[in-house]
PDB file of C-alpha atoms in Angstrom:
ATOM      1  CA  MET Y 298      20.185 151.826-106.704  1.00 46.00           C
ATOM      2  CA  ARG Y 299      18.619 153.251-109.862  1.00 50.00           C
ATOM      3  CA  ALA Y 300      15.019 152.247-110.527  1.00 49.00           C
ATOM      4  CA  PRO Y 301      14.423 150.446-113.819  1.00 49.00           C
ATOM      5  CA  ARG Y 302      13.295 152.792-116.570  1.00 50.00           C
ATOM      6  CA  THR Y 303      10.044 151.984-118.331  1.00 47.00           C
ATOM      7  CA  ASP Y 304       9.772 152.565-122.040  1.00 49.00           C
ATOM      8  CA  ALA Y 305       6.890 155.014-122.498  1.00 46.00           C
ATOM      9  CA  ARG Y 306       6.657 154.315-126.200  1.00 49.00           C
ATOM     10  CA  SER Y 307       6.223 150.570-125.737  1.00 49.00           C
ATOM     11  CA  THR Y 308       3.663 151.180-122.987  1.00 49.00           C
ATOM     12  CA  SER Y 309       1.634 153.549-125.146  1.00 55.00           C
ATOM     13  CA  ALA Y 310       1.873 151.182-128.102  1.00 62.00           C
ATOM     14  CA  LYS Y 311       0.226 148.279-126.244  1.00 70.00           C
ATOM     15  CA  PRO Y 312      -3.356 149.630-126.414  1.00 69.00           C
ATOM     16  CA  ARG Y 313      -2.920 150.309-130.132  1.00 67.00           C
ATOM     17  CA  VAL Y 314      -1.673 146.794-130.800  1.00 71.00           C
ATOM     18  CA  LEU Y 315      -4.566 145.361-128.770  1.00 76.00           C
ATOM     19  CA  LEU Y 316      -7.048 147.517-130.694  1.00 69.00           C
ATOM     20  CA  LEU Y 317      -5.572 146.372-134.014  1.00 69.00           C
ATOM     21  CA  LEU Y 318      -5.885 142.721-132.962  1.00 77.00           C
ATOM     22  CA  ILE Y 319      -9.517 143.272-131.931  1.00 77.00           C
ATOM     23  CA  VAL Y 320     -10.295 144.963-135.252  1.00 71.00           C
ATOM     24  CA  LEU Y 321      -8.655 142.146-137.231  1.00 72.00           C
ATOM     25  CA  ALA Y 322     -10.530 139.528-135.220  1.00 81.00           C
ATOM     26  CA  ALA Y 323     -13.838 141.328-135.749  1.00 75.00           C
ATOM     27  CA  ALA Y 324     -13.123 141.560-139.485  1.00 71.00           C
ATOM     28  CA  ALA Y 325     -12.362 137.828-139.685  1.00 76.00           C
ATOM     29  CA  VAL Y 326     -15.556 136.936-137.803  1.00 79.00           C
ATOM     30  CA  THR Y 327     -17.614 139.263-140.021  1.00 74.00           C
ATOM     31  CA  VAL Y 328     -16.232 137.761-143.229  1.00 69.00           C
ATOM     32  CA  ALA Y 329     -16.821 134.229-141.948  1.00 75.00           C
ATOM     33  CA  ALA Y 330     -20.402 135.068-140.930  1.00 75.00           C
ATOM     34  CA  GLY Y 331     -21.070 136.639-144.318  1.00 69.00           C
ATOM     35  CA  ALA Y 332     -19.761 133.538-146.091  1.00 64.00           C
ATOM     36  CA  LEU Y 333     -22.098 131.338-144.042  1.00 70.00           C
ATOM     37  CA  ILE Y 334     -25.169 133.524-144.517  1.00 71.00           C
ATOM     38  CA  ARG Y 335     -24.563 134.129-148.247  1.00 58.00           C
ATOM     39  CA  GLY Y 336     -27.218 136.043-150.189  1.00 60.00           C
ATOM     40  CA  LYS Y 337     -26.776 139.831-150.066  1.00 62.00           C
ATOM     41  CA  SER Y 338     -24.793 139.651-146.847  1.00 64.00           C
ATOM     42  CA  TYR Y 339     -21.693 140.959-148.657  1.00 64.00           C
ATOM     43  CA  ILE Y 340     -23.268 144.443-148.707  1.00 69.00           C
ATOM     44  CA  VAL Y 341     -23.417 144.528-144.910  1.00 75.00           C
ATOM     45  CA  VAL Y 342     -20.025 142.814-144.633  1.00 74.00           C
ATOM     46  CA  SER Y 343     -18.342 145.403-146.860  1.00 74.00           C
ATOM     47  CA  ALA Y 344     -19.835 148.290-144.867  1.00 75.00           C
ATOM     48  CA  LEU Y 345     -18.724 146.734-141.569  1.00 78.00           C
ATOM     49  CA  LEU Y 346     -15.194 146.149-142.864  1.00 77.00           C
ATOM     50  CA  VAL Y 347     -14.911 149.815-143.841  1.00 80.00           C
ATOM     51  CA  ILE Y 348     -16.088 150.823-140.354  1.00 80.00           C
ATOM     52  CA  TYR Y 349     -13.459 148.526-138.831  1.00 78.00           C
ATOM     53  CA  ALA Y 350     -10.807 150.145-141.040  1.00 76.00           C
ATOM     54  CA  MET Y 351     -11.718 153.590-139.690  1.00 81.00           C
ATOM     55  CA  VAL Y 352     -11.602 152.599-136.004  1.00 78.00           C
ATOM     56  CA  PRO Y 353      -7.792 153.090-135.679  1.00 76.00           C
ATOM     57  CA  PHE Y 354      -8.108 156.626-137.101  1.00 74.00           C
ATOM     58  CA  PHE Y 355     -10.760 157.595-134.559  1.00 76.00           C
ATOM     59  CA  ALA Y 356      -8.771 155.942-131.771  1.00 76.00           C
ATOM     60  CA  SER Y 357      -5.624 157.820-132.810  1.00 75.00           C
ATOM     61  CA  PHE Y 358      -7.469 161.138-132.691  1.00 75.00           C
ATOM     62  CA  GLU Y 359      -8.874 160.341-129.256  1.00 73.00           C
ATOM     63  CA  ALA Y 360      -5.511 159.156-127.909  1.00 75.00           C
ATOM     64  CA  ARG Y 361      -3.897 162.410-128.991  1.00 73.00           C
ATOM     65  CA  LYS Y 362      -6.294 164.271-126.661  1.00 79.00           C
ATOM     66  CA  PRO Y 363      -6.700 167.386-128.826  1.00 77.00           C
ATOM     67  CA  PRO Y 364      -7.453 170.647-126.991  1.00 79.00           C
ATOM     68  CA  ALA Y 365     -10.995 172.005-127.005  1.00 80.00           C
ATOM     69  CA  ARG Y 366     -10.101 174.793-129.445  1.00 83.00           C
ATOM     70  CA  GLU Y 367      -8.927 172.228-132.004  1.00 82.00           C
ATOM     71  CA  VAL Y 368     -12.151 170.253-131.592  1.00 85.00           C
ATOM     72  CA  VAL Y 369     -14.056 173.509-132.226  1.00 87.00           C
ATOM     73  CA  MET Y 370     -12.036 174.066-135.416  1.00 89.00           C
ATOM     74  CA  VAL Y 371     -12.814 170.532-136.539  1.00 90.00           C
ATOM     75  CA  ALA Y 372     -16.534 171.176-135.962  1.00 91.00           C
ATOM     76  CA  VAL Y 373     -16.362 174.494-137.853  1.00 91.00           C
ATOM     77  CA  MET Y 374     -14.661 172.848-140.851  1.00 93.00           C
ATOM     78  CA  VAL Y 375     -17.215 170.019-140.814  1.00 93.00           C
ATOM     79  CA  ALA Y 376     -20.011 172.611-140.952  1.00 93.00           C
ATOM     80  CA  LEU Y 377     -18.263 174.473-143.778  1.00 93.00           C
ATOM     81  CA  ALA Y 378     -17.726 171.273-145.764  1.00 93.00           C
ATOM     82  CA  VAL Y 379     -21.357 170.200-145.350  1.00 92.00           C
ATOM     83  CA  ALA Y 380     -22.557 173.673-146.338  1.00 92.00           C
ATOM     84  CA  SER Y 381     -20.377 173.612-149.461  1.00 89.00           C
ATOM     85  CA  ARG Y 382     -22.045 170.378-150.523  1.00 87.00           C
ATOM     86  CA  ALA Y 383     -25.551 171.637-149.758  1.00 88.00           C
ATOM     87  CA  VAL Y 384     -25.075 174.936-151.603  1.00 88.00           C
ATOM     88  CA  PHE Y 385     -24.198 173.108-154.833  1.00 85.00           C
ATOM     89  CA  ALA Y 386     -26.919 170.469-154.492  1.00 80.00           C
ATOM     90  CA  TRP Y 387     -28.636 171.993-157.541  1.00 79.00           C
ATOM     91  CA  LEU Y 388     -25.579 171.119-159.692  1.00 81.00           C
ATOM     92  CA  PRO Y 389     -25.354 167.303-159.880  1.00 79.00           C
ATOM     93  CA  HIS Y 390     -22.041 165.757-158.838  1.00 78.00           C
ATOM     94  CA  PHE Y 391     -20.298 169.150-158.446  1.00 84.00           C
ATOM     95  CA  LYS Y 392     -19.084 168.965-154.844  1.00 86.00           C
ATOM     96  CA  PRO Y 393     -16.429 171.319-153.420  1.00 91.00           C
ATOM     97  CA  MET Y 394     -16.581 169.373-150.153  1.00 94.00           C
ATOM     98  CA  ALA Y 395     -13.412 167.359-150.806  1.00 95.00           C
ATOM     99  CA  ALA Y 396     -11.402 170.549-151.307  1.00 96.00           C
ATOM    100  CA  ILE Y 397     -12.612 172.027-147.998  1.00 95.00           C
ATOM    101  CA  ILE Y 398     -11.670 168.787-146.239  1.00 96.00           C
ATOM    102  CA  MET Y 399      -8.206 168.839-147.832  1.00 96.00           C
ATOM    103  CA  VAL Y 400      -7.632 172.398-146.609  1.00 95.00           C
ATOM    104  CA  ALA Y 401      -8.754 171.327-143.120  1.00 94.00           C
ATOM    105  CA  GLY Y 402      -6.193 168.528-143.194  1.00 93.00           C
ATOM    106  CA  MET Y 403      -3.447 170.936-144.259  1.00 94.00           C
ATOM    107  CA  ALA Y 404      -4.294 173.336-141.431  1.00 90.00           C
ATOM    108  CA  LEU Y 405      -5.088 170.872-138.612  1.00 90.00           C
ATOM    109  CA  GLY Y 406      -2.981 167.818-139.439  1.00 89.00           C
ATOM    110  CA  PRO Y 407      -3.673 164.309-140.793  1.00 90.00           C
ATOM    111  CA  SER Y 408      -5.709 162.895-137.901  1.00 88.00           C
ATOM    112  CA  SER Y 409      -7.946 165.956-137.593  1.00 89.00           C
ATOM    113  CA  GLY Y 410      -8.220 166.071-141.370  1.00 91.00           C
ATOM    114  CA  PHE Y 411      -9.508 162.501-141.385  1.00 91.00           C
ATOM    115  CA  MET Y 412     -12.042 163.378-138.705  1.00 91.00           C
ATOM    116  CA  VAL Y 413     -13.280 166.381-140.702  1.00 93.00           C
ATOM    117  CA  GLY Y 414     -13.705 164.227-143.797  1.00 92.00           C
ATOM    118  CA  ALA Y 415     -15.422 161.333-142.054  1.00 91.00           C
ATOM    119  CA  PHE Y 416     -17.866 163.469-140.076  1.00 90.00           C
ATOM    120  CA  SER Y 417     -18.585 165.744-143.062  1.00 92.00           C
ATOM    121  CA  ALA Y 418     -19.684 162.678-145.031  1.00 91.00           C
ATOM    122  CA  LEU Y 419     -21.767 161.402-142.111  1.00 88.00           C
ATOM    123  CA  VAL Y 420     -23.492 164.723-141.355  1.00 90.00           C
ATOM    124  CA  SER Y 421     -24.168 165.558-145.007  1.00 88.00           C
ATOM    125  CA  GLY Y 422     -25.644 162.071-145.351  1.00 85.00           C
ATOM    126  CA  PHE Y 423     -28.539 163.156-143.143  1.00 84.00           C
ATOM    127  CA  ILE Y 424     -29.324 165.739-145.840  1.00 83.00           C
ATOM    128  CA  PHE Y 425     -28.691 163.674-148.968  1.00 84.00           C
ATOM    129  CA  GLY Y 426     -29.390 160.183-147.637  1.00 79.00           C
ATOM    130  CA  VAL Y 427     -27.771 157.587-145.361  1.00 79.00           C
ATOM    131  CA  GLY Y 428     -27.306 153.974-146.355  1.00 79.00           C
ATOM    132  CA  PRO Y 429     -24.761 151.163-146.779  1.00 78.00           C
ATOM    133  CA  TRP Y 430     -22.669 153.555-148.860  1.00 82.00           C
ATOM    134  CA  THR Y 431     -22.205 156.004-145.960  1.00 85.00           C
ATOM    135  CA  PRO Y 432     -19.184 154.232-144.380  1.00 88.00           C
ATOM    136  CA  TRP Y 433     -17.537 154.244-147.810  1.00 88.00           C
ATOM    137  CA  GLN Y 434     -18.184 157.985-148.092  1.00 90.00           C
ATOM    138  CA  MET Y 435     -16.677 158.519-144.643  1.00 88.00           C
ATOM    139  CA  LEU Y 436     -13.540 156.600-145.631  1.00 89.00           C
ATOM    140  CA  SER Y 437     -13.318 158.310-149.029  1.00 91.00           C
ATOM    141  CA  PHE Y 438     -13.537 161.868-147.697  1.00 93.00           C
ATOM    142  CA  GLY Y 439     -11.510 160.975-144.605  1.00 91.00           C
ATOM    143  CA  LEU Y 440      -8.619 159.959-146.853  1.00 92.00           C
ATOM    144  CA  CYS Y 441      -8.774 163.392-148.524  1.00 95.00           C
ATOM    145  CA  GLY Y 442      -8.143 165.122-145.206  1.00 93.00           C
ATOM    146  CA  MET Y 443      -5.575 162.628-143.980  1.00 92.00           C
ATOM    147  CA  VAL Y 444      -3.422 162.475-147.132  1.00 94.00           C
ATOM    148  CA  PHE Y 445      -3.305 166.225-147.730  1.00 95.00           C
ATOM    149  CA  GLY Y 446      -2.721 166.811-144.037  1.00 93.00           C
ATOM    150  CA  ALA Y 447       0.271 164.463-144.239  1.00 93.00           C
ATOM    151  CA  LEU Y 448       1.555 166.231-147.360  1.00 94.00           C
ATOM    152  CA  ALA Y 449       1.362 169.616-145.619  1.00 92.00           C
ATOM    153  CA  LYS Y 450       2.961 168.231-142.451  1.00 91.00           C
ATOM    154  CA  GLY Y 451       5.816 166.827-144.525  1.00 92.00           C
ATOM    155  CA  GLY Y 452       6.401 170.174-146.221  1.00 89.00           C
ATOM    156  CA  VAL Y 453       5.268 169.010-149.659  1.00 92.00           C
ATOM    157  CA  ILE Y 454       2.394 171.514-149.641  1.00 91.00           C
ATOM    158  CA  PRO Y 455       3.208 174.963-148.216  1.00 87.00           C
ATOM    159  CA  CYS Y 456       0.917 176.301-145.514  1.00 81.00           C
ATOM    160  CA  ALA Y 457       1.859 179.936-146.217  1.00 79.00           C
ATOM    161  CA  ARG Y 458       0.287 182.120-148.897  1.00 83.00           C
ATOM    162  CA  TRP Y 459       0.192 180.252-152.193  1.00 90.00           C
ATOM    163  CA  THR Y 460       1.507 181.763-155.402  1.00 91.00           C
ATOM    164  CA  VAL Y 461      -0.479 181.246-158.595  1.00 93.00           C
ATOM    165  CA  PRO Y 462       1.653 178.250-159.713  1.00 93.00           C
ATOM    166  CA  VAL Y 463       1.269 176.659-156.271  1.00 94.00           C
ATOM    167  CA  ARG Y 464      -2.511 177.162-156.408  1.00 94.00           C
ATOM    168  CA  VAL Y 465      -2.625 175.397-159.770  1.00 95.00           C
ATOM    169  CA  LEU Y 466      -0.386 172.539-158.610  1.00 96.00           C
ATOM    170  CA  VAL Y 467      -2.263 171.979-155.336  1.00 95.00           C
ATOM    171  CA  GLY Y 468      -5.589 172.189-157.164  1.00 96.00           C
ATOM    172  CA  ALA Y 469      -4.404 169.680-159.767  1.00 97.00           C
ATOM    173  CA  ALA Y 470      -3.160 167.328-157.031  1.00 96.00           C
ATOM    174  CA  GLY Y 471      -6.511 167.527-155.277  1.00 96.00           C
ATOM    175  CA  GLY Y 472      -8.436 166.931-158.474  1.00 96.00           C
ATOM    176  CA  LEU Y 473      -6.303 163.930-159.414  1.00 97.00           C
ATOM    177  CA  PHE Y 474      -6.644 162.474-155.924  1.00 97.00           C
ATOM    178  CA  VAL Y 475     -10.435 162.607-156.187  1.00 96.00           C
ATOM    179  CA  LEU Y 476     -10.354 161.142-159.701  1.00 95.00           C
ATOM    180  CA  LEU Y 477      -7.908 158.314-158.992  1.00 95.00           C
ATOM    181  CA  VAL Y 478      -8.272 157.508-155.277  1.00 94.00           C
ATOM    182  CA  SER Y 479     -11.165 159.054-153.388  1.00 94.00           C
ATOM    183  CA  GLY Y 480     -13.735 158.564-156.144  1.00 93.00           C
ATOM    184  CA  PRO Y 481     -12.865 154.904-156.863  1.00 94.00           C
ATOM    185  CA  VAL Y 482     -12.974 154.139-153.118  1.00 90.00           C
ATOM    186  CA  LEU Y 483     -16.554 155.374-153.078  1.00 90.00           C
ATOM    187  CA  ASP Y 484     -17.323 153.502-156.319  1.00 91.00           C
ATOM    188  CA  THR Y 485     -16.357 150.291-154.541  1.00 87.00           C
ATOM    189  CA  SER Y 486     -19.580 150.545-152.537  1.00 84.00           C
ATOM    190  CA  SER Y 487     -21.489 150.511-155.840  1.00 85.00           C
ATOM    191  CA  VAL Y 488     -19.642 147.337-156.825  1.00 84.00           C
ATOM    192  CA  PHE Y 489     -21.095 145.518-153.820  1.00 79.00           C
ATOM    193  CA  MET Y 490     -24.566 147.056-154.019  1.00 80.00           C
ATOM    194  CA  MET Y 491     -25.208 146.918-157.772  1.00 82.00           C
ATOM    195  CA  LEU Y 492     -23.757 143.560-158.829  1.00 77.00           C
ATOM    196  CA  ALA Y 493     -25.522 140.285-158.136  1.00 73.00           C
ATOM    197  CA  SER Y 494     -22.185 138.490-158.553  1.00 74.00           C
ATOM    198  CA  LEU Y 495     -18.687 139.915-158.684  1.00 74.00           C
ATOM    199  CA  THR Y 496     -17.171 139.417-162.147  1.00 84.00           C
ATOM    200  CA  PRO Y 497     -14.234 141.289-163.726  1.00 85.00           C
ATOM    201  CA  GLU Y 498     -16.501 142.646-166.446  1.00 88.00           C
ATOM    202  CA  GLY Y 499     -19.130 143.859-163.992  1.00 88.00           C
ATOM    203  CA  VAL Y 500     -16.585 145.463-161.680  1.00 88.00           C
ATOM    204  CA  ALA Y 501     -14.893 147.226-164.605  1.00 91.00           C
ATOM    205  CA  ALA Y 502     -18.277 148.498-165.836  1.00 92.00           C
ATOM    206  CA  VAL Y 503     -19.076 150.029-162.414  1.00 90.00           C
ATOM    207  CA  TYR Y 504     -15.736 151.827-162.189  1.00 93.00           C
ATOM    208  CA  LEU Y 505     -15.982 153.079-165.787  1.00 94.00           C
ATOM    209  CA  ALA Y 506     -19.514 154.355-165.137  1.00 92.00           C
ATOM    210  CA  GLY Y 507     -18.245 156.252-162.105  1.00 92.00           C
ATOM    211  CA  ALA Y 508     -15.301 157.843-163.950  1.00 94.00           C
ATOM    212  CA  PRO Y 509     -17.280 160.813-165.430  1.00 93.00           C
ATOM    213  CA  VAL Y 510     -18.751 161.605-161.998  1.00 93.00           C
ATOM    214  CA  ASN Y 511     -15.301 161.417-160.408  1.00 94.00           C
ATOM    215  CA  ALA Y 512     -13.919 163.661-163.142  1.00 95.00           C
ATOM    216  CA  LEU Y 513     -16.588 166.296-162.432  1.00 94.00           C
ATOM    217  CA  GLN Y 514     -15.915 166.115-158.687  1.00 94.00           C
ATOM    218  CA  GLY Y 515     -12.193 166.335-159.429  1.00 95.00           C
ATOM    219  CA  ALA Y 516     -12.819 169.490-161.461  1.00 95.00           C
ATOM    220  CA  ALA Y 517     -14.821 170.961-158.565  1.00 94.00           C
ATOM    221  CA  THR Y 518     -11.957 170.132-156.203  1.00 95.00           C
ATOM    222  CA  PHE Y 519      -9.404 171.722-158.531  1.00 96.00           C
ATOM    223  CA  ALA Y 520     -11.438 174.920-158.903  1.00 95.00           C
ATOM    224  CA  THR Y 521     -12.118 175.240-155.168  1.00 94.00           C
ATOM    225  CA  LEU Y 522      -8.510 174.680-154.122  1.00 95.00           C
ATOM    226  CA  ALA Y 523      -7.142 177.001-156.793  1.00 94.00           C
ATOM    227  CA  LEU Y 524      -9.586 179.822-156.057  1.00 93.00           C
ATOM    228  CA  VAL Y 525     -10.244 179.775-152.311  1.00 91.00           C
ATOM    229  CA  GLY Y 526      -7.877 177.170-150.837  1.00 91.00           C
ATOM    230  CA  SER Y 527      -5.161 179.665-149.943  1.00 91.00           C
ATOM    231  CA  PRO Y 528      -7.468 182.281-148.313  1.00 91.00           C
ATOM    232  CA  ILE Y 529      -9.158 179.633-146.156  1.00 90.00           C
ATOM    233  CA  LEU Y 530      -5.797 178.169-145.145  1.00 89.00           C
ATOM    234  CA  GLU Y 531      -4.440 181.622-144.260  1.00 87.00           C
ATOM    235  CA  ARG Y 532      -7.502 182.402-142.166  1.00 87.00           C
ATOM    236  CA  MET Y 533      -7.231 179.119-140.278  1.00 83.00           C
ATOM    237  CA  ASP Y 534      -3.520 179.714-139.707  1.00 78.00           C
ATOM    238  CA  HIS Y 535      -4.344 183.169-138.307  1.00 78.00           C
ATOM    239  CA  VAL Y 536      -6.891 181.678-135.902  1.00 76.00           C
ATOM    240  CA  ARG Y 537      -4.446 178.944-134.875  1.00 73.00           C
ATOM    241  CA  ARG Y 538      -1.655 181.438-134.106  1.00 73.00           C
ATOM    242  CA  LYS Y 539      -4.003 183.813-132.313  1.00 71.00           C
ATOM    243  CA  HIS Y 540      -5.448 181.141-130.022  1.00 65.00           C
ATOM    244  CA  GLY Y 541      -2.351 178.978-129.688  1.00 61.00           C
TER     245      GLY Y 541
END
């Protein structure tokens, strides 16, 4: 008599579903507590909600059980991203860090790319300052690594040597992503921290004030990807093939 076959996918999905339910419950409790406390509690509530949103990404990376050599590559790219931000500290708002994180995502995949982005924001925060905005930075830069890792995994962005047109297109995509997605995500933290009450006019003013900064960071991302994105990606691909 044949033994009943267990569905491995449904078994592995159970912990993820349970984790999602826990995260949703924690978010609901946090929002309810913030509504009861009132005052400036929405600053803490917003930061906690962003942390909750990142939990599934960290759990996915851990569940994948990456080999030690991949963890080392993640750490190396985090160090490189932090260094790229520190080197240009003298030039306000010009940060190549997002471009380095995007390249890491292309080379290592979406989940590792998110980890590089999130930890780069956290570690660099110990140099430039840590506060309620730090979780928003982790989410913002984590999305850079995750999205461009997914684009490379799907074949939209080539992982081989880039031609000049490809460099320009990838650089433009990175710059636009920072301008339209990553930057506004980070600006959302300013909405909660700067406004005494949330009004459409006040929210619009915060996002408009952040647009020039996002444009400058987008330009830095474009220049970095176009100039050094391909060499870094080729080097990482060489290391990956050499060490399996």
